[in-house]
Amino acid sequence: MQKFILVILLFFPLFSNAQWTQLNSGSAVELSSVYFPTASVGYSVQSNGLLLKTANAGNSWNYIGSQIIGNTLFFTSADTGYAPCHPGISKTVNGGLSWTNSYFADTTLFADAIYFPSKNIGYAQCSNITLDTVFVCKTTNAGSSWSKVSAIPSSDIPSSIFFTDIATGFMVVQGSIYKTTNGGVTWLLKLNEFDLNGIHFPSDSVGYTAGGSGIYKTTDRGDTWTLQNNPNSAQFYSVYFTSNDTGYVVGGDGVSAGTIVKTTDGGMHWALSLSDPYTFYSVHFSNRANGYACGQAGKIYKYSLSSGIENYTNINAVNIYPNPSDGKFTLSFTENGGFIALKEIKVIDMIGRVVWENKATTNNVFNIDISGYSQG
């Protein structure tokens, strides 16, 4: 029987000419949130609750649907998304064409932010009508119903929620960061500052938050936070990291200056990535190479990375088995940050001929069959 051995070589693409390009949103109204569930399909919501959608990676935008929704968005697929409807959560399953409302049992609650760590399990960060308590509501049936799971006495304004898995999550309430490890039932205070807004974890251990009090980083699953060296004094509203080291924070002064800053070394150094007269309120990346930021006056910018060497530290392990084999192999890899870094896999013989390949897959397991080829 012939025996084959595969040797794994990882080639990472070379990138350069990274830049932000202004898109035509077709709107002059403030855009409060942008979300891209796929590389092509994206959504942005105006401050008046009307929804914009693109199906071609931001090249053109159109108003979609007629229902007024809240000013934050979260999508679990290209067609399924959630937004506050006050009181409660609205859901669409047809790409925003129509929305159904699922109201909270407590009609005094208003959702401020939404996060789904899985298709069915989601969390809503809520405030009450008297603004003296922050509540967390949870769904386990993809938004069909919501139940109140916890309450934190606070007169501060809730602004952001993020979960690294179905049980472990973080809330930003004004300048405070709270952490749960039991699905939102209890929360512990982990950072107490005066002004923070967005929060994002590119991996289970590493996370970032930002606001008027600066940019903070954690490397121990949110238990401790360290202020980063950031020369920019803007009020920050949203943060997104494409890896543990590379990330973007957006904001502005709300009057005449909008700012996007970037780090590529895990927050040790920050550089101005874009300056604009209008403040940015939201940033989201569909993949490592393409991101979007939106804000005042209907402004949407797109970040495109076409060259330079990106840091693919999100790949934890690449395994191939059995090796050697009779020509049938299974290749798998694991990752941290939710992005598929392997875009093309080739099996090449000793003289450089490609005998097997798979391109642009979204799977992390590949079944390779080269048993029909001779050894070498």
Coordinates of C-alpha atoms in Angstrom, one line a residue:
M1 CA 0.0 0.0 0.0
Q2 CA 1.2 3.5 -0.9
K3 CA 1.9 5.8 2.0
F4 CA 1.6 9.6 1.7
I5 CA 2.9 12.3 4.1
L6 CA 1.7 15.9 4.0
V7 CA 3.9 18.7 5.2
I8 CA 2.0 21.9 6.2
L9 CA 3.3 25.2 5.0
L10 CA 1.4 28.4 6.0
F11 CA 1.6 31.4 3.6
F12 CA 0.1 34.6 4.8
P13 CA -1.0 37.2 2.2
L14 CA 0.9 40.5 1.8
F15 CA -1.1 43.6 2.3
S16 CA -0.6 47.3 1.8
N17 CA -2.5 50.5 0.8
A18 CA -4.8 50.3 3.8
Q19 CA -7.2 53.2 3.7
W20 CA -10.6 54.6 4.6
T21 CA -12.8 55.6 1.7
Q22 CA -16.1 57.6 2.1
L23 CA -19.2 55.8 0.8
N24 CA -22.4 57.3 -0.4
S25 CA -25.0 56.2 2.1
G26 CA -27.8 58.3 0.5
S27 CA -28.6 59.8 3.9
A28 CA -27.8 63.1 5.6
V29 CA -29.2 61.9 8.9
E30 CA -27.0 60.8 11.7
L31 CA -26.1 57.1 11.5
S32 CA -25.8 55.5 15.0
S33 CA -24.9 51.9 14.2
V34 CA -23.4 49.8 11.4
Y35 CA -23.3 46.0 11.2
F36 CA -22.0 43.6 8.5
P37 CA -23.0 40.0 9.1
T38 CA -21.3 39.0 5.8
A39 CA -18.7 40.5 3.5
S40 CA -21.4 41.8 1.2
V41 CA -24.5 42.4 3.3
G42 CA -24.5 45.3 5.8
Y43 CA -26.9 47.4 7.7
S44 CA -26.9 50.9 9.2
V45 CA -29.6 52.6 11.2
Q46 CA -30.3 56.3 11.4
S47 CA -30.9 58.1 14.6
N48 CA -34.6 58.3 13.7
G49 CA -34.8 54.5 13.5
L50 CA -34.9 54.0 9.7
L51 CA -32.8 51.2 8.3
L52 CA -30.3 51.3 5.4
K53 CA -29.0 48.2 3.8
T54 CA -26.2 47.3 1.3
A55 CA -25.9 44.0 -0.6
N56 CA -22.6 44.9 -2.4
A57 CA -20.2 45.7 0.4
G58 CA -21.2 49.3 0.8
N59 CA -21.1 50.4 -2.8
S60 CA -24.7 51.3 -2.7
W61 CA -27.3 51.7 0.1
N62 CA -31.1 51.7 0.1
Y63 CA -33.7 52.3 2.7
I64 CA -35.3 48.9 3.6
G65 CA -38.6 48.3 5.4
S66 CA -40.7 51.0 7.0
Q67 CA -40.7 50.2 10.7
I68 CA -38.8 52.6 13.0
I69 CA -36.5 50.6 15.2
G70 CA -34.0 51.4 17.9
N71 CA -30.6 52.9 17.1
T72 CA -28.5 49.7 17.7
L73 CA -28.3 46.5 15.6
F74 CA -27.1 42.9 15.9
F75 CA -27.4 40.3 13.2
T76 CA -26.8 36.6 13.5
S77 CA -26.9 36.0 9.8
A78 CA -27.4 38.0 6.6
D79 CA -31.2 38.0 7.0
T80 CA -31.7 37.5 10.8
G81 CA -31.2 40.6 13.0
Y82 CA -32.4 42.3 16.2
A83 CA -33.0 45.9 17.3
P84 CA -34.6 47.6 20.2
C85 CA -38.3 48.5 19.8
H86 CA -38.9 50.1 23.2
P87 CA -40.1 48.3 25.2
G88 CA -38.7 45.0 23.9
I89 CA -36.8 43.7 20.9
S90 CA -37.7 43.7 17.2
K91 CA -36.6 40.8 15.0
T92 CA -36.3 40.4 11.2
V93 CA -35.8 37.2 9.4
N94 CA -35.9 38.6 5.9
G95 CA -33.1 41.1 5.8
G96 CA -35.0 44.0 7.4
L97 CA -38.0 44.0 5.1
S98 CA -40.3 43.4 8.0
W99 CA -39.9 43.2 11.8
T100 CA -41.8 41.4 14.6
N101 CA -41.8 42.7 18.1
S102 CA -41.2 40.7 21.2
Y103 CA -42.1 42.8 24.2
F104 CA -40.6 42.5 27.7
A105 CA -42.9 41.4 30.4
D106 CA -41.8 44.5 32.3
T107 CA -43.0 47.3 30.0
T108 CA -40.9 49.9 31.9
L109 CA -37.7 48.5 30.4
F110 CA -35.9 49.9 27.3
A111 CA -33.2 48.0 25.5
D112 CA -30.0 49.9 25.0
A113 CA -27.7 47.2 23.5
I114 CA -28.0 43.6 22.2
Y115 CA -25.6 40.7 21.9
F116 CA -26.1 37.1 20.7
P117 CA -23.2 34.8 21.5
S118 CA -25.1 32.0 19.6
K119 CA -27.9 31.7 17.2
N120 CA -30.6 31.2 19.9
I121 CA -29.1 32.7 23.0
G122 CA -29.1 36.5 23.3
Y123 CA -28.8 39.3 25.9
A124 CA -30.3 42.8 26.0
Q125 CA -28.9 45.5 28.2
C126 CA -31.8 47.6 29.5
S127 CA -32.6 50.7 31.5
N128 CA -35.9 51.4 33.3
I129 CA -38.1 54.4 33.0
T130 CA -36.9 55.9 36.3
L131 CA -33.2 55.4 35.3
D132 CA -32.2 54.0 38.7
T133 CA -31.5 50.4 37.7
V134 CA -29.7 48.5 34.8
F135 CA -31.4 45.3 33.8
V136 CA -30.3 42.3 31.7
C137 CA -32.9 40.4 29.7
K138 CA -32.2 37.1 28.1
T139 CA -33.6 34.9 25.3
T140 CA -32.9 31.2 24.7
N141 CA -35.3 30.9 21.7
A142 CA -33.8 33.3 19.2
G143 CA -35.8 36.3 20.4
S144 CA -39.3 34.7 20.5
S145 CA -39.4 35.6 24.2
W146 CA -37.3 37.5 26.7
S147 CA -37.0 37.1 30.5
K148 CA -35.4 39.5 33.0
V149 CA -32.4 37.7 34.6
S150 CA -30.6 40.3 36.7
A151 CA -30.6 43.9 37.9
I152 CA -27.9 46.3 38.9
P153 CA -28.8 49.4 40.9
S154 CA -27.4 52.3 39.0
S155 CA -28.4 55.7 37.8
D156 CA -25.7 55.6 35.1
I157 CA -26.5 55.0 31.4
P158 CA -25.9 51.5 29.9
S159 CA -24.0 51.7 26.6
S160 CA -22.6 48.3 25.6
I161 CA -22.8 44.6 26.1
F162 CA -20.5 41.8 24.8
F163 CA -20.3 38.0 25.4
T164 CA -17.3 35.8 24.7
D165 CA -19.4 32.7 25.1
I166 CA -23.0 31.9 26.1
A167 CA -22.1 32.3 29.8
T168 CA -19.3 34.9 30.0
G169 CA -20.2 38.5 29.3
F170 CA -19.4 42.1 30.0
M171 CA -21.4 45.3 30.3
V172 CA -20.4 48.9 30.1
V173 CA -22.5 51.1 32.3
Q174 CA -21.3 54.7 31.9
G175 CA -17.7 54.3 33.2
S176 CA -18.1 50.9 34.9
I177 CA -17.4 47.4 33.5
Y178 CA -19.3 44.5 34.9
K179 CA -18.6 40.8 34.3
T180 CA -20.8 37.7 34.4
T181 CA -19.8 34.0 34.2
N182 CA -23.2 32.5 34.7
G183 CA -25.2 33.8 31.8
G184 CA -26.1 37.2 33.3
V185 CA -27.5 36.0 36.6
T186 CA -24.9 37.8 38.6
W187 CA -22.4 40.6 37.7
L188 CA -19.2 41.7 39.4
L189 CA -17.7 45.2 39.0
K190 CA -14.3 45.0 37.3
L191 CA -13.5 48.6 36.4
N192 CA -14.9 51.8 37.7
E193 CA -14.2 54.9 35.5
F194 CA -16.2 58.0 34.7
D195 CA -16.8 57.6 31.0
L196 CA -16.6 54.4 28.8
N197 CA -18.7 53.3 25.9
G198 CA -17.8 50.5 23.5
I199 CA -16.3 47.1 24.4
H200 CA -14.9 44.3 22.2
F201 CA -13.1 41.0 22.8
P202 CA -11.2 39.6 19.9
S203 CA -10.5 36.4 22.0
D204 CA -11.6 34.9 25.3
S205 CA -8.8 36.6 27.2
V206 CA -8.1 39.8 25.4
G207 CA -10.5 42.7 25.4
Y208 CA -10.7 46.5 24.9
T209 CA -13.0 49.2 26.0
A210 CA -12.9 53.0 25.2
G211 CA -14.6 56.2 26.0
G212 CA -13.9 59.7 27.3
S213 CA -11.6 58.3 30.0
G214 CA -9.4 56.7 27.4
I215 CA -8.7 53.2 26.0
Y216 CA -8.4 50.2 28.4
K217 CA -7.2 46.6 27.8
T218 CA -7.5 43.3 29.6
T219 CA -5.5 40.2 29.1
D220 CA -7.0 38.1 31.8
R221 CA -10.6 37.6 30.7
G222 CA -11.8 41.0 31.9
D223 CA -10.7 40.7 35.6
T224 CA -8.2 43.6 35.4
W225 CA -8.0 46.5 33.0
T226 CA -5.0 48.7 32.1
L227 CA -5.1 52.2 30.6
Q228 CA -3.4 52.3 27.2
N229 CA -1.0 54.9 26.0
N230 CA -3.1 56.9 23.6
P231 CA -2.2 60.5 22.5
N232 CA -5.7 61.2 21.1
S233 CA -8.1 63.0 23.4
A234 CA -11.3 62.3 21.5
Q235 CA -14.5 61.1 23.0
F236 CA -14.7 57.4 21.9
Y237 CA -17.9 55.6 21.2
S238 CA -17.1 52.2 19.6
V239 CA -14.2 49.8 19.4
Y240 CA -13.5 46.8 17.2
F241 CA -10.5 44.5 17.0
T242 CA -9.8 42.1 14.1
S243 CA -7.1 40.2 16.2
N244 CA -5.6 40.5 19.6
D245 CA -3.2 43.1 18.4
T246 CA -5.0 45.0 15.6
G247 CA -8.0 47.2 16.3
Y248 CA -9.8 50.5 15.7
V249 CA -11.5 53.0 18.0
V250 CA -13.9 55.7 16.7
G251 CA -15.3 58.9 18.1
G252 CA -15.1 62.7 17.9
D253 CA -16.2 65.8 19.7
G254 CA -19.7 65.9 18.3
V255 CA -19.2 69.3 16.8
S256 CA -16.4 69.6 14.2
A257 CA -14.0 66.6 14.6
G258 CA -14.4 62.9 14.0
T259 CA -11.6 60.5 14.8
I260 CA -10.6 56.9 14.0
V261 CA -7.4 55.6 15.7
K262 CA -5.7 52.3 15.1
T263 CA -3.2 50.0 16.9
T264 CA -1.3 47.1 15.5
D265 CA 0.7 46.2 18.6
G266 CA -2.1 45.4 21.1
G267 CA -2.6 49.0 22.3
M268 CA 1.0 50.0 23.1
H269 CA 0.9 52.5 20.3
W270 CA -2.0 54.3 18.6
A271 CA -2.0 56.2 15.3
L272 CA -4.6 58.5 13.7
S273 CA -6.2 56.4 11.0
L274 CA -8.8 58.9 9.8
S275 CA -9.9 62.4 10.6
D276 CA -13.3 63.9 9.5
P277 CA -15.4 66.9 10.5
Y278 CA -18.1 64.6 11.7
T279 CA -18.1 62.3 14.8
F280 CA -18.2 58.5 14.3
Y281 CA -20.5 56.5 16.5
S282 CA -20.0 52.9 15.4
V283 CA -17.3 50.7 13.8
H284 CA -17.7 47.1 12.6
F285 CA -15.6 44.7 10.4
S286 CA -17.0 42.0 8.2
N287 CA -13.5 40.4 8.0
R288 CA -9.9 41.3 8.7
A289 CA -9.6 43.3 5.5
N290 CA -12.9 45.2 5.4
G291 CA -14.4 47.5 8.0
Y292 CA -17.0 50.2 8.2
A293 CA -17.5 53.3 10.4
C294 CA -20.6 55.5 10.5
G295 CA -21.6 58.7 12.2
Q296 CA -23.0 62.2 11.9
A297 CA -24.5 63.6 8.6
G298 CA -25.0 60.1 7.2
K299 CA -21.3 59.5 6.9
I300 CA -20.1 55.9 6.2
Y301 CA -16.5 55.1 5.6
K302 CA -15.1 51.8 4.4
Y303 CA -11.6 50.4 5.4
S304 CA -10.0 48.2 2.7
L305 CA -6.7 46.4 3.3
S306 CA -5.2 45.4 0.0
S307 CA -1.6 44.9 1.1
G308 CA 1.0 44.8 4.3
I309 CA 1.4 41.7 6.5
E310 CA -1.5 41.1 8.8
N311 CA -1.0 39.3 12.1
Y312 CA -2.8 36.0 12.0
T313 CA -2.3 35.1 15.7
N314 CA -6.0 34.0 15.9
I315 CA -5.0 30.6 14.5
N316 CA -4.4 28.4 17.6
A317 CA -3.5 25.1 15.9
V318 CA -3.4 23.4 12.6
N319 CA -3.8 19.6 12.6
I320 CA -3.6 17.0 9.9
Y321 CA -4.5 13.3 10.5
P322 CA -3.8 10.5 9.9
N323 CA -0.3 11.4 8.7
P324 CA 1.1 9.3 7.1
S325 CA -2.0 7.9 5.5
D326 CA -3.2 6.0 2.3
G327 CA -3.8 9.4 0.7
K328 CA -6.9 10.5 2.6
F329 CA -6.3 13.2 5.2
T330 CA -8.4 15.4 7.4
L331 CA -7.0 19.0 8.0
S332 CA -8.5 21.1 10.8
F333 CA -7.6 24.4 12.5
T334 CA -8.9 26.3 15.5
E335 CA -9.0 30.0 16.0
N336 CA -9.9 32.7 18.6
G337 CA -11.4 35.7 17.1
G338 CA -14.2 34.4 14.8
F339 CA -12.5 35.1 11.5
I340 CA -11.6 32.4 9.1
A341 CA -7.9 33.1 8.2
L342 CA -7.4 30.2 5.8
K343 CA -8.8 31.3 2.5
E344 CA -7.0 28.8 0.2
I345 CA -5.5 25.4 0.7
K346 CA -3.4 23.6 -1.9
V347 CA -1.7 20.2 -2.0
I348 CA 1.4 20.5 -4.2
D349 CA 3.6 17.6 -5.4
M350 CA 7.4 17.6 -5.3
I351 CA 7.7 19.4 -8.6
G352 CA 5.3 22.1 -7.8
R353 CA 2.1 20.9 -9.4
V354 CA -1.2 21.5 -7.6
V355 CA -3.0 18.2 -7.2
W356 CA -5.7 19.3 -4.8
E357 CA -7.1 22.7 -3.7
N358 CA -10.0 24.3 -1.9
K359 CA -10.6 28.0 -2.2
A360 CA -12.5 30.6 -0.1
T361 CA -14.1 28.1 2.3
T362 CA -15.8 29.1 5.5
N363 CA -15.2 25.7 7.1
N364 CA -12.4 24.8 9.4
V365 CA -12.3 21.1 8.6
F366 CA -11.1 19.9 5.2
N367 CA -11.2 16.3 3.8
I368 CA -8.3 15.9 1.4
D369 CA -8.2 12.9 -1.0
I370 CA -5.0 12.4 -3.0
S371 CA -5.1 8.6 -3.0
G372 CA -5.4 8.6 -6.8
Y373 CA -2.0 10.1 -7.2
S374 CA 1.4 8.5 -7.1
Q375 CA 3.7 9.0 -4.1
G376 CA 5.7 12.3 -4.1

